[in-house]
mmCIF file of C-alpha atoms in Angstrom:
data_model
loop_
_atom_site.group_PDB
_atom_site.id
_atom_site.type_symbol
_atom_site.label_atom_id
_atom_site.label_comp_id
_atom_site.label_asym_id
_atom_site.label_seq_id
_atom_site.Cartn_x
_atom_site.Cartn_y
_atom_site.Cartn_z
ATOM 1 C CA UNK H 1 10.742 12.118 35.182
ATOM 2 C CA UNK H 2 13.393 14.412 33.695
ATOM 3 C CA UNK H 3 14.486 11.693 31.259
ATOM 4 C CA UNK H 4 10.875 11.070 30.241
ATOM 5 C CA UNK H 5 10.323 14.778 29.688
ATOM 6 C CA UNK H 6 13.478 15.043 27.596
ATOM 7 C CA UNK H 7 12.404 12.026 25.521
ATOM 8 C CA UNK H 8 8.979 13.514 24.841
ATOM 9 C CA UNK H 9 10.540 16.846 23.934
ATOM 10 C CA UNK H 10 12.911 15.168 21.487
ATOM 11 C CA UNK H 11 10.090 13.107 20.004
ATOM 12 C CA UNK H 12 7.939 16.202 19.528
ATOM 13 C CA UNK H 13 10.804 18.067 17.914
ATOM 14 C CA UNK H 14 11.445 15.172 15.541
ATOM 15 C CA UNK H 15 7.798 14.933 14.536
ATOM 16 C CA UNK H 16 7.570 18.692 14.074
ATOM 17 C CA UNK H 17 10.472 18.532 11.616
ATOM 18 C CA UNK H 18 8.981 15.655 9.632
ATOM 19 C CA UNK H 19 7.224 16.068 6.303
ATOM 20 C CA UNK H 20 5.356 13.548 4.211
ATOM 21 C CA UNK H 21 7.085 11.769 1.363
ATOM 22 C CA UNK H 22 5.152 10.010 -1.400
ATOM 23 C CA UNK H 23 7.122 7.443 -3.398
ATOM 24 C CA UNK H 24 5.331 6.847 -6.696
ATOM 25 C CA UNK H 25 6.248 4.058 -9.104
ATOM 26 C CA UNK H 26 5.642 4.815 -12.794
ATOM 27 C CA UNK H 27 5.370 1.552 -14.684
ATOM 28 C CA UNK H 28 5.422 2.900 -18.225
ATOM 29 C CA UNK H 29 8.321 5.275 -17.651
ATOM 30 C CA UNK H 30 10.334 2.914 -15.466
ATOM 31 C CA UNK H 31 10.785 5.512 -12.763
ATOM 32 C CA UNK H 32 10.394 6.243 -9.067
ATOM 33 C CA UNK H 33 9.277 9.764 -8.166
ATOM 34 C CA UNK H 34 9.631 11.217 -4.674
ATOM 35 C CA UNK H 35 7.308 14.117 -3.932
ATOM 36 C CA UNK H 36 5.888 16.238 -1.124
ATOM 37 C CA UNK H 37 2.069 15.862 -1.155
ATOM 38 C CA UNK H 38 1.580 19.072 0.840
ATOM 39 C CA UNK H 39 3.337 21.330 -1.650
ATOM 40 C CA UNK H 40 3.357 19.228 -4.796
ATOM 41 C CA UNK H 41 7.125 19.625 -4.991
ATOM 42 C CA UNK H 42 8.940 16.790 -6.752
ATOM 43 C CA UNK H 43 12.092 16.036 -4.783
ATOM 44 C CA UNK H 44 13.597 13.469 -7.123
ATOM 45 C CA UNK H 45 12.849 11.178 -10.036
ATOM 46 C CA UNK H 46 15.169 8.212 -10.437
ATOM 47 C CA UNK H 47 15.300 5.337 -12.939
ATOM 48 C CA UNK H 48 13.523 2.146 -11.895
ATOM 49 C CA UNK H 49 13.425 -0.207 -14.888
ATOM 50 C CA UNK H 50 11.398 -3.393 -15.121
ATOM 51 C CA UNK H 51 7.792 -2.111 -14.933
ATOM 52 C CA UNK H 52 7.553 -1.282 -11.211
ATOM 53 C CA UNK H 53 4.189 -1.238 -9.441
ATOM 54 C CA UNK H 54 4.302 -2.112 -5.723
ATOM 55 C CA UNK H 55 6.141 0.261 -3.394
ATOM 56 C CA UNK H 56 6.483 0.846 0.346
ATOM 57 C CA UNK H 57 8.115 3.605 2.395
ATOM 58 C CA UNK H 58 9.808 2.381 5.587
ATOM 59 C CA UNK H 59 10.474 5.745 7.217
ATOM 60 C CA UNK H 60 11.649 4.217 10.501
ATOM 61 C CA UNK H 61 14.620 2.617 8.745
ATOM 62 C CA UNK H 62 15.145 5.232 6.058
ATOM 63 C CA UNK H 63 14.227 2.992 3.140
ATOM 64 C CA UNK H 64 11.964 2.880 0.112
ATOM 65 C CA UNK H 65 11.264 -0.530 -1.412
ATOM 66 C CA UNK H 66 9.766 -1.248 -4.832
ATOM 67 C CA UNK H 67 9.094 -4.356 -6.907
ATOM 68 C CA UNK H 68 9.989 -4.408 -10.617
ATOM 69 C CA UNK H 69 7.644 -6.986 -12.117
ATOM 70 C CA UNK H 70 9.344 -7.533 -15.469
ATOM 71 C CA UNK H 71 12.896 -7.922 -14.147
ATOM 72 C CA UNK H 72 11.808 -9.816 -11.013
ATOM 73 C CA UNK H 73 13.717 -7.611 -8.604
ATOM 74 C CA UNK H 74 13.148 -5.935 -5.275
ATOM 75 C CA UNK H 75 14.832 -2.518 -5.374
ATOM 76 C CA UNK H 76 15.853 -0.819 -2.135
ATOM 77 C CA UNK H 77 16.520 2.936 -1.991
ATOM 78 C CA UNK H 78 17.275 5.455 0.716
ATOM 79 C CA UNK H 79 14.850 8.338 1.279
ATOM 80 C CA UNK H 80 16.631 10.539 -1.275
ATOM 81 C CA UNK H 81 16.241 7.986 -4.070
ATOM 82 C CA UNK H 82 19.788 6.616 -3.952
ATOM 83 C CA UNK H 83 19.668 2.899 -4.697
ATOM 84 C CA UNK H 84 21.163 0.750 -1.952
ATOM 85 C CA UNK H 85 20.765 -2.716 -3.425
ATOM 86 C CA UNK H 86 18.680 -5.040 -5.572
ATOM 87 C CA UNK H 87 17.386 -8.487 -4.688
ATOM 88 C CA UNK H 88 16.725 -10.979 -7.497
ATOM 89 C CA UNK H 89 13.553 -13.025 -7.020
ATOM 90 C CA UNK H 90 12.008 -15.986 -8.808
ATOM 91 C CA UNK H 91 8.528 -16.483 -10.214
ATOM 92 C CA UNK H 92 6.401 -13.387 -10.795
ATOM 93 C CA UNK H 93 6.953 -11.020 -7.857
ATOM 94 C CA UNK H 94 4.258 -8.382 -7.446
ATOM 95 C CA UNK H 95 2.828 -7.303 -4.048
ATOM 96 C CA UNK H 96 4.909 -5.813 -1.245
ATOM 97 C CA UNK H 97 4.687 -5.011 2.455
ATOM 98 C CA UNK H 98 7.170 -4.158 5.197
ATOM 99 C CA UNK H 99 6.697 -5.465 8.729
ATOM 100 C CA UNK H 100 6.695 -2.291 10.859
ATOM 101 C CA UNK H 101 8.090 -4.200 13.837
ATOM 102 C CA UNK H 102 11.049 -5.913 12.153
ATOM 103 C CA UNK H 103 11.635 -4.049 8.895
ATOM 104 C CA UNK H 104 11.564 -7.318 6.953
ATOM 105 C CA UNK H 105 10.044 -7.131 3.477
ATOM 106 C CA UNK H 106 7.425 -9.511 2.115
ATOM 107 C CA UNK H 107 6.940 -9.926 -1.644
ATOM 108 C CA UNK H 108 4.097 -11.944 -3.150
ATOM 109 C CA UNK H 109 4.567 -14.248 -6.149
ATOM 110 C CA UNK H 110 1.837 -14.501 -8.777
ATOM 111 C CA UNK H 111 3.378 -17.592 -10.388
ATOM 112 C CA UNK H 112 3.803 -19.766 -7.287
ATOM 113 C CA UNK H 113 1.468 -19.409 -4.269
ATOM 114 C CA UNK H 114 4.049 -17.968 -1.902
ATOM 115 C CA UNK H 115 5.512 -14.863 -0.311
ATOM 116 C CA UNK H 116 9.255 -14.194 -0.096
ATOM 117 C CA UNK H 117 10.575 -12.915 3.244
ATOM 118 C CA UNK H 118 13.551 -10.618 2.546
ATOM 119 C CA UNK H 119 15.971 -8.755 4.801
ATOM 120 C CA UNK H 120 16.330 -5.349 3.077
ATOM 121 C CA UNK H 121 19.438 -4.576 5.105
ATOM 122 C CA UNK H 122 21.425 -7.479 3.662
ATOM 123 C CA UNK H 123 19.403 -8.510 0.619
ATOM 124 C CA UNK H 124 19.082 -12.062 1.942
ATOM 125 C CA UNK H 125 15.968 -14.091 1.121
ATOM 126 C CA UNK H 126 15.176 -15.643 4.486
ATOM 127 C CA UNK H 127 12.346 -18.000 3.597
ATOM 128 C CA UNK H 128 9.281 -18.649 1.453
ATOM 129 C CA UNK H 129 5.804 -18.698 3.005
ATOM 130 C CA UNK H 130 2.948 -20.623 1.384
ATOM 131 C CA UNK H 131 -0.261 -18.756 0.490
ATOM 132 C CA UNK H 132 -3.293 -19.269 -1.680
ATOM 133 C CA UNK H 133 -3.000 -18.881 -5.477
ATOM 134 C CA UNK H 134 -1.969 -15.529 -6.970
ATOM 135 C CA UNK H 135 -1.310 -13.548 -3.784
ATOM 136 C CA UNK H 136 -1.607 -9.838 -4.544
ATOM 137 C CA UNK H 137 -1.920 -7.325 -1.715
ATOM 138 C CA UNK H 138 -0.090 -7.974 1.564
ATOM 139 C CA UNK H 139 -0.463 -6.384 4.997
ATOM 140 C CA UNK H 140 1.172 -7.132 8.357
ATOM 141 C CA UNK H 141 0.307 -6.300 11.960
ATOM 142 C CA UNK H 142 1.540 -7.771 15.262
ATOM 143 C CA UNK H 143 3.157 -10.818 13.663
ATOM 144 C CA UNK H 144 0.135 -11.591 11.475
ATOM 145 C CA UNK H 145 0.523 -11.470 7.694
ATOM 146 C CA UNK H 146 -2.602 -11.199 5.554
ATOM 147 C CA UNK H 147 -2.509 -11.879 1.819
ATOM 148 C CA UNK H 148 -5.219 -11.291 -0.762
ATOM 149 C CA UNK H 149 -5.193 -14.514 -2.782
ATOM 150 C CA UNK H 150 -6.776 -13.321 -6.003
ATOM 151 C CA UNK H 151 -7.550 -16.582 -7.768
ATOM 152 C CA UNK H 152 -8.810 -18.273 -4.595
ATOM 153 C CA UNK H 153 -11.258 -15.452 -3.789
ATOM 154 C CA UNK H 154 -9.886 -15.600 -0.268
ATOM 155 C CA UNK H 155 -7.563 -14.097 2.302
ATOM 156 C CA UNK H 156 -4.785 -16.045 4.010
ATOM 157 C CA UNK H 157 -4.178 -15.074 7.652
ATOM 158 C CA UNK H 158 -0.697 -16.356 8.484
ATOM 159 C CA UNK H 159 1.075 -16.255 11.850
ATOM 160 C CA UNK H 160 4.659 -15.397 10.947
ATOM 161 C CA UNK H 161 6.139 -17.111 13.993
ATOM 162 C CA UNK H 162 4.420 -20.476 13.612
ATOM 163 C CA UNK H 163 3.157 -20.549 10.040
ATOM 164 C CA UNK H 164 -0.363 -21.337 11.238
ATOM 165 C CA UNK H 165 -2.770 -20.279 8.508
ATOM 166 C CA UNK H 166 -6.465 -19.496 8.348
ATOM 167 C CA UNK H 167 -8.321 -18.999 5.073
ATOM 168 C CA UNK H 168 -11.257 -16.602 4.794
ATOM 169 C CA UNK H 169 -13.520 -16.482 1.707
ATOM 170 C CA UNK H 170 -14.114 -12.969 0.327
ATOM 171 C CA UNK H 171 -15.420 -11.440 -2.906
ATOM 172 C CA UNK H 172 -14.243 -12.289 -6.403
ATOM 173 C CA UNK H 173 -10.602 -11.430 -7.171
ATOM 174 C CA UNK H 174 -9.422 -9.680 -3.994
ATOM 175 C CA UNK H 175 -6.497 -7.392 -4.728
ATOM 176 C CA UNK H 176 -5.608 -4.327 -2.663
ATOM 177 C CA UNK H 177 -5.577 -5.034 1.068
ATOM 178 C CA UNK H 178 -5.444 -2.690 4.068
ATOM 179 C CA UNK H 179 -5.673 -3.411 7.802
ATOM 180 C CA UNK H 180 -7.591 -0.999 10.039
ATOM 181 C CA UNK H 181 -8.736 -1.303 13.658
ATOM 182 C CA UNK H 182 -8.542 -5.090 13.849
ATOM 183 C CA UNK H 183 -10.081 -5.701 10.457
ATOM 184 C CA UNK H 184 -8.879 -6.456 6.941
ATOM 185 C CA UNK H 185 -10.461 -4.518 4.097
ATOM 186 C CA UNK H 186 -9.923 -6.013 0.657
ATOM 187 C CA UNK H 187 -10.888 -4.594 -2.730
ATOM 188 C CA UNK H 188 -12.719 -7.348 -4.624
ATOM 189 C CA UNK H 189 -12.032 -6.373 -8.234
ATOM 190 C CA UNK H 190 -14.607 -8.465 -10.105
ATOM 191 C CA UNK H 191 -17.288 -8.279 -7.399
ATOM 192 C CA UNK H 192 -17.205 -4.468 -7.161
ATOM 193 C CA UNK H 193 -17.125 -4.714 -3.386
ATOM 194 C CA UNK H 194 -14.915 -4.318 -0.350
ATOM 195 C CA UNK H 195 -14.938 -7.315 1.995
ATOM 196 C CA UNK H 196 -14.480 -6.573 5.699
ATOM 197 C CA UNK H 197 -12.861 -9.392 7.704
ATOM 198 C CA UNK H 198 -12.484 -9.523 11.484
ATOM 199 C CA UNK H 199 -8.901 -10.629 12.127
ATOM 200 C CA UNK H 200 -9.652 -12.165 15.522
ATOM 201 C CA UNK H 201 -12.501 -14.403 14.373
ATOM 202 C CA UNK H 202 -11.485 -14.857 10.746
ATOM 203 C CA UNK H 203 -15.023 -14.049 9.653
ATOM 204 C CA UNK H 204 -16.327 -11.672 7.002
ATOM 205 C CA UNK H 205 -18.481 -9.149 8.860
ATOM 206 C CA UNK H 206 -19.614 -6.919 5.987
ATOM 207 C CA UNK H 207 -19.511 -6.357 2.256
ATOM 208 C CA UNK H 208 -19.491 -2.780 0.977
ATOM 209 C CA UNK H 209 -20.465 -1.900 -2.615
ATOM 210 C CA UNK H 210 -17.994 0.184 -4.631
ATOM 211 C CA UNK H 211 -17.611 1.623 -8.080
ATOM 212 C CA UNK H 212 -16.456 -0.524 -10.978
ATOM 213 C CA UNK H 213 -13.222 -2.486 -10.500
ATOM 214 C CA UNK H 214 -12.057 -1.477 -7.005
ATOM 215 C CA UNK H 215 -8.305 -1.687 -6.576
ATOM 216 C CA UNK H 216 -7.028 -0.371 -3.226
ATOM 217 C CA UNK H 217 -8.327 0.917 0.127
ATOM 218 C CA UNK H 218 -7.125 3.667 2.486
ATOM 219 C CA UNK H 219 -8.441 5.332 5.652
ATOM 220 C CA UNK H 220 -8.658 8.904 6.929
ATOM 221 C CA UNK H 221 -10.955 10.755 9.367
ATOM 222 C CA UNK H 222 -13.088 7.682 10.164
ATOM 223 C CA UNK H 223 -13.825 7.009 6.517
ATOM 224 C CA UNK H 224 -12.605 4.463 4.014
ATOM 225 C CA UNK H 225 -11.587 5.459 0.485
ATOM 226 C CA UNK H 226 -11.517 2.951 -2.404
ATOM 227 C CA UNK H 227 -10.045 3.570 -5.853
ATOM 228 C CA UNK H 228 -12.365 2.424 -8.652
ATOM 229 C CA UNK H 229 -10.288 1.737 -11.773
ATOM 230 C CA UNK H 230 -13.072 1.665 -14.370
ATOM 231 C CA UNK H 231 -15.131 4.384 -12.681
ATOM 232 C CA UNK H 232 -12.317 6.949 -12.424
ATOM 233 C CA UNK H 233 -13.682 7.561 -8.943
ATOM 234 C CA UNK H 234 -12.973 6.990 -5.277
ATOM 235 C CA UNK H 235 -15.789 5.398 -3.278
ATOM 236 C CA UNK H 236 -16.126 6.724 0.288
ATOM 237 C CA UNK H 237 -17.621 4.724 3.162
ATOM 238 C CA UNK H 238 -18.200 5.287 6.874
ATOM 239 C CA UNK H 239 -15.917 3.033 8.937
ATOM 240 C CA UNK H 240 -18.382 2.683 11.810
ATOM 241 C CA UNK H 241 -21.519 1.963 9.804
ATOM 242 C CA UNK H 242 -19.703 0.312 6.879
ATOM 243 C CA UNK H 243 -21.986 2.167 4.497
ATOM 244 C CA UNK H 244 -21.151 4.157 1.372
ATOM 245 C CA UNK H 245 -21.368 7.914 1.921
ATOM 246 C CA UNK H 246 -20.247 9.293 -1.430
ATOM 247 C CA UNK H 247 -17.907 9.234 -4.407
ATOM 248 C CA UNK H 248 -15.093 11.502 -5.564
ATOM 249 C CA UNK H 249 -14.190 12.054 -9.212
ATOM 250 C CA UNK H 250 -10.469 11.560 -9.827
ATOM 251 C CA UNK H 251 -8.234 10.832 -12.816
ATOM 252 C CA UNK H 252 -8.410 7.958 -15.257
ATOM 253 C CA UNK H 253 -7.817 4.449 -13.885
ATOM 254 C CA UNK H 254 -6.919 5.292 -10.266
ATOM 255 C CA UNK H 255 -4.846 2.669 -8.496
ATOM 256 C CA UNK H 256 -2.714 3.276 -5.401
ATOM 257 C CA UNK H 257 -4.179 5.354 -2.577
ATOM 258 C CA UNK H 258 -2.661 6.252 0.793
ATOM 259 C CA UNK H 259 -3.319 8.776 3.581
ATOM 260 C CA UNK H 260 -0.916 11.474 4.662
ATOM 261 C CA UNK H 261 0.541 11.057 8.142
ATOM 262 C CA UNK H 262 -1.836 13.599 9.714
ATOM 263 C CA UNK H 263 -4.866 11.800 8.270
ATOM 264 C CA UNK H 264 -6.171 14.966 6.642
ATOM 265 C CA UNK H 265 -5.427 14.121 3.026
ATOM 266 C CA UNK H 266 -5.213 11.191 0.644
ATOM 267 C CA UNK H 267 -2.858 10.697 -2.266
ATOM 268 C CA UNK H 268 -4.138 8.878 -5.374
ATOM 269 C CA UNK H 269 -2.121 7.642 -8.359
ATOM 270 C CA UNK H 270 -4.014 7.879 -11.670
ATOM 271 C CA UNK H 271 -2.419 5.273 -13.925
ATOM 272 C CA UNK H 272 -3.862 6.377 -17.284
ATOM 273 C CA UNK H 273 -3.886 10.128 -16.518
ATOM 274 C CA UNK H 274 -0.184 10.177 -15.607
ATOM 275 C CA UNK H 275 -0.873 12.155 -12.464
ATOM 276 C CA UNK H 276 -1.122 12.078 -8.700
ATOM 277 C CA UNK H 277 -4.032 13.812 -6.968
ATOM 278 C CA UNK H 278 -4.253 15.000 -3.375
ATOM 279 C CA UNK H 279 -7.741 14.818 -1.819
ATOM 280 C CA UNK H 280 -8.880 16.738 1.262
ATOM 281 C CA UNK H 281 -10.252 13.994 3.527
ATOM 282 C CA UNK H 282 -12.831 16.268 5.173
ATOM 283 C CA UNK H 283 -14.271 18.045 2.127
ATOM 284 C CA UNK H 284 -13.658 15.219 -0.374
ATOM 285 C CA UNK H 285 -12.300 17.817 -2.798
ATOM 286 C CA UNK H 286 -9.278 17.325 -5.045
ATOM 287 C CA UNK H 287 -6.922 20.093 -3.935
ATOM 288 C CA UNK H 288 -3.870 19.331 -6.050
ATOM 289 C CA UNK H 289 -2.860 17.419 -9.182
ATOM 290 C CA UNK H 290 0.780 16.663 -9.933
ATOM 291 C CA UNK H 291 2.025 15.452 -13.308
ATOM 292 C CA UNK H 292 3.909 12.159 -13.149
ATOM 293 C CA UNK H 293 6.088 10.117 -15.511
ATOM 294 C CA UNK H 294 4.055 7.703 -17.627
ATOM 295 C CA UNK H 295 1.949 5.106 -15.832
ATOM 296 C CA UNK H 296 1.958 5.899 -12.080
ATOM 297 C CA UNK H 297 0.641 2.977 -10.012
ATOM 298 C CA UNK H 298 1.966 3.278 -6.432
ATOM 299 C CA UNK H 299 0.492 0.018 -5.138
ATOM 300 C CA UNK H 300 1.170 -0.163 -1.405
ATOM 301 C CA UNK H 301 1.993 2.010 1.605
ATOM 302 C CA UNK H 302 3.687 4.685 -0.490
ATOM 303 C CA UNK H 303 3.247 7.724 1.808
ATOM 304 C CA UNK H 304 4.980 8.304 5.154
ATOM 305 C CA UNK H 305 6.345 11.101 7.329
ATOM 306 C CA UNK H 306 10.123 11.338 7.031
ATOM 307 C CA UNK H 307 12.706 13.610 8.702
#
């Protein structure tokens, strides 16, 4: 009992000392910016050449990962922005996810229908996993990898241990992909919808209308939030009813979106406005706008609580 109490006390102390870090890739500027969404303070901006887009913060292992599309490299940084290593990849690497259980990185290839499995600790490419054509967004939970296969208008549900794969049809050109409460939510860019797929059954259970050219999906306070590139808006829907409840005006060509660790705010990267906005999840109001280097995209799980 005493050991359990001490563990809980230590855990609480660690969480109390944590603050959110947003790692924002700027494709035009070739930069990675680390900022505090709560205060708007920019902690660091470091060079990241090669037109970076996808990014993921692995707070548990003290790493930030980003994919440079033009130079075909996976860059690995510590939480201060110090580069640890680079991993050269083939094809046209784009999407990125980190398995929360293992810390392994998964990078999708637009040129060949595959995902690279990479050990960020060593830089070793462990294997290639077959997907549908033009895999874009990636998400992983409990040994299941889900890829949004853009040109197949489908999701691939792949068991990482066995390679067993199920294919689920969704809307036209699925791109951003987020898992939430046993379901996959994918932004169908050309259909102007979000497809909702039950991971257990592999069936599409709902289709939610969005603004024009949806790109990515995030969740906070029992609502889903979808960036609409052409609309310069975020579409909001109720997670229980799977119905649209409103829209939020944001900057021009919004792309990446992610919740803060307390679920009370969302961070949105506005590609053409060169800014990041922070949205209050309860009021749906933009409470902060932070100027970014040219072309912020932040595609992926780019916000996390760090020590």
